CSV table of C-alpha atoms in Angstrom, one decimal:
chain,number,residue,atom,x,y,z
A,1,UNK,CA,-144.4,-109.4,-137.3
A,2,UNK,CA,-145.0,-111.8,-140.2
A,3,UNK,CA,-146.0,-110.3,-143.5
A,4,UNK,CA,-147.1,-107.0,-141.9
A,5,UNK,CA,-144.4,-104.3,-142.5
A,6,UNK,CA,-145.0,-104.2,-146.3
A,7,UNK,CA,-148.6,-103.0,-145.6
A,8,UNK,CA,-147.6,-100.1,-143.3
A,9,UNK,CA,-147.6,-96.5,-144.5
A,10,UNK,CA,-145.2,-95.5,-141.7
A,11,UNK,CA,-143.0,-98.6,-141.0
A,12,UNK,CA,-140.3,-96.5,-139.2
A,13,UNK,CA,-142.9,-95.3,-136.7
A,14,UNK,CA,-144.0,-98.9,-136.1
A,15,UNK,CA,-140.4,-99.9,-135.6
A,16,UNK,CA,-139.9,-97.1,-133.1
A,17,UNK,CA,-142.9,-98.2,-131.1
A,18,UNK,CA,-141.7,-101.8,-131.1
A,19,UNK,CA,-138.3,-100.6,-129.9
A,20,UNK,CA,-140.1,-98.7,-127.1
A,21,UNK,CA,-142.0,-101.7,-125.8
A,22,UNK,CA,-139.4,-104.4,-126.5
A,23,UNK,CA,-137.4,-105.5,-123.4
A,24,UNK,CA,-133.6,-105.1,-123.5
A,25,UNK,CA,-132.2,-108.0,-125.5
A,26,UNK,CA,-135.7,-108.7,-126.8
A,27,UNK,CA,-136.1,-110.1,-130.3
A,28,UNK,CA,-138.3,-108.9,-133.2
A,29,UNK,CA,-138.9,-111.3,-136.0
A,30,UNK,CA,-140.0,-109.9,-139.4
A,31,UNK,CA,-140.9,-111.3,-142.7
A,32,UNK,CA,-141.7,-109.3,-145.8
A,33,UNK,CA,-141.9,-110.0,-149.6
A,34,UNK,CA,-138.8,-109.2,-151.6
A,35,UNK,CA,-138.6,-107.1,-154.7
A,36,UNK,CA,-138.5,-110.4,-156.7
A,37,UNK,CA,-141.9,-111.3,-155.3
A,38,UNK,CA,-143.8,-108.3,-156.7
A,39,UNK,CA,-144.3,-109.5,-160.3
A,40,UNK,CA,-145.1,-113.0,-159.1
A,41,UNK,CA,-147.6,-111.9,-156.5
A,42,UNK,CA,-149.2,-109.5,-159.0
A,43,UNK,CA,-149.5,-112.4,-161.6
A,44,UNK,CA,-151.0,-114.7,-159.1
A,45,UNK,CA,-153.4,-112.1,-158.0
A,46,UNK,CA,-154.4,-110.1,-161.1
A,47,UNK,CA,-154.1,-112.8,-163.8
A,48,UNK,CA,-154.8,-116.1,-162.0
A,49,UNK,CA,-156.9,-114.7,-159.2
A,50,UNK,CA,-155.5,-117.2,-156.6
A,51,UNK,CA,-154.3,-114.4,-154.3
A,52,UNK,CA,-156.6,-111.8,-153.0
A,53,UNK,CA,-156.1,-108.6,-155.1
A,54,UNK,CA,-156.9,-106.3,-152.2
A,55,UNK,CA,-154.0,-107.8,-150.2
A,56,UNK,CA,-151.6,-107.2,-153.1
A,57,UNK,CA,-152.9,-103.7,-153.8
A,58,UNK,CA,-152.3,-102.9,-150.1
A,59,UNK,CA,-148.6,-103.6,-150.3
A,60,UNK,CA,-146.9,-100.2,-149.8
A,61,UNK,CA,-143.4,-101.5,-150.5
A,62,UNK,CA,-141.2,-104.6,-151.1
A,63,UNK,CA,-137.9,-105.2,-149.2
A,64,UNK,CA,-134.4,-106.5,-149.7
A,65,UNK,CA,-131.6,-106.6,-147.1
A,66,UNK,CA,-130.4,-103.1,-147.9
A,67,UNK,CA,-134.0,-101.7,-147.3
A,68,UNK,CA,-134.1,-103.4,-143.9
A,69,UNK,CA,-130.7,-102.1,-142.9
A,70,UNK,CA,-131.8,-98.6,-143.9
A,71,UNK,CA,-135.0,-98.9,-141.9
A,72,UNK,CA,-133.6,-100.5,-138.8
A,73,UNK,CA,-130.6,-98.1,-138.5
A,74,UNK,CA,-133.1,-95.2,-138.2
A,75,UNK,CA,-134.3,-96.7,-134.9
A,76,UNK,CA,-131.9,-96.3,-131.9
A,77,UNK,CA,-131.2,-99.5,-129.9
A,78,UNK,CA,-132.3,-101.9,-132.7
A,79,UNK,CA,-129.9,-103.9,-134.7
A,80,UNK,CA,-130.2,-106.7,-137.3
A,81,UNK,CA,-128.6,-109.9,-136.1
A,82,UNK,CA,-129.8,-112.1,-139.0
A,83,UNK,CA,-131.2,-111.6,-142.5
A,84,UNK,CA,-131.9,-114.4,-144.9
A,85,UNK,CA,-134.1,-114.9,-148.0
A,86,UNK,CA,-136.5,-117.8,-148.3
A,87,UNK,CA,-138.9,-119.2,-150.8
A,88,UNK,CA,-136.4,-118.9,-153.7
A,89,UNK,CA,-135.6,-115.3,-152.7
A,90,UNK,CA,-139.2,-114.1,-152.7
A,91,UNK,CA,-139.3,-113.4,-149.0
A,92,UNK,CA,-137.1,-111.9,-146.3
A,93,UNK,CA,-136.6,-113.2,-142.8
A,94,UNK,CA,-135.1,-110.7,-140.4
A,95,UNK,CA,-134.1,-111.1,-136.8
A,96,UNK,CA,-133.7,-107.8,-134.9
A,97,UNK,CA,-132.5,-107.4,-131.3
A,98,UNK,CA,-133.0,-104.5,-128.9
A,99,UNK,CA,-129.5,-103.5,-127.7
A,100,UNK,CA,-129.2,-102.9,-124.0
A,101,UNK,CA,-128.1,-99.3,-123.2
């Protein structure tokens, strides 16, 4: 799920559905912009017009590691096994595993 979760109005519902269909030990890969990216993306969009304004306006939220931990812990059987920032801290990469129960 690359650059999707930040556009969702109900990300926990989507994570629950992913958990439902993911096989045991299955992996979910997520990327999402971090809080640091917000002013940069808005500048690139609203001032320089090199990023589509509609896409940036559609961002419902920005994430950091704590936000992902808070979201993932609300979904039984999912656990974060890796979190890193990339692009100078502007983006999150998260690897989530479905725990066998």
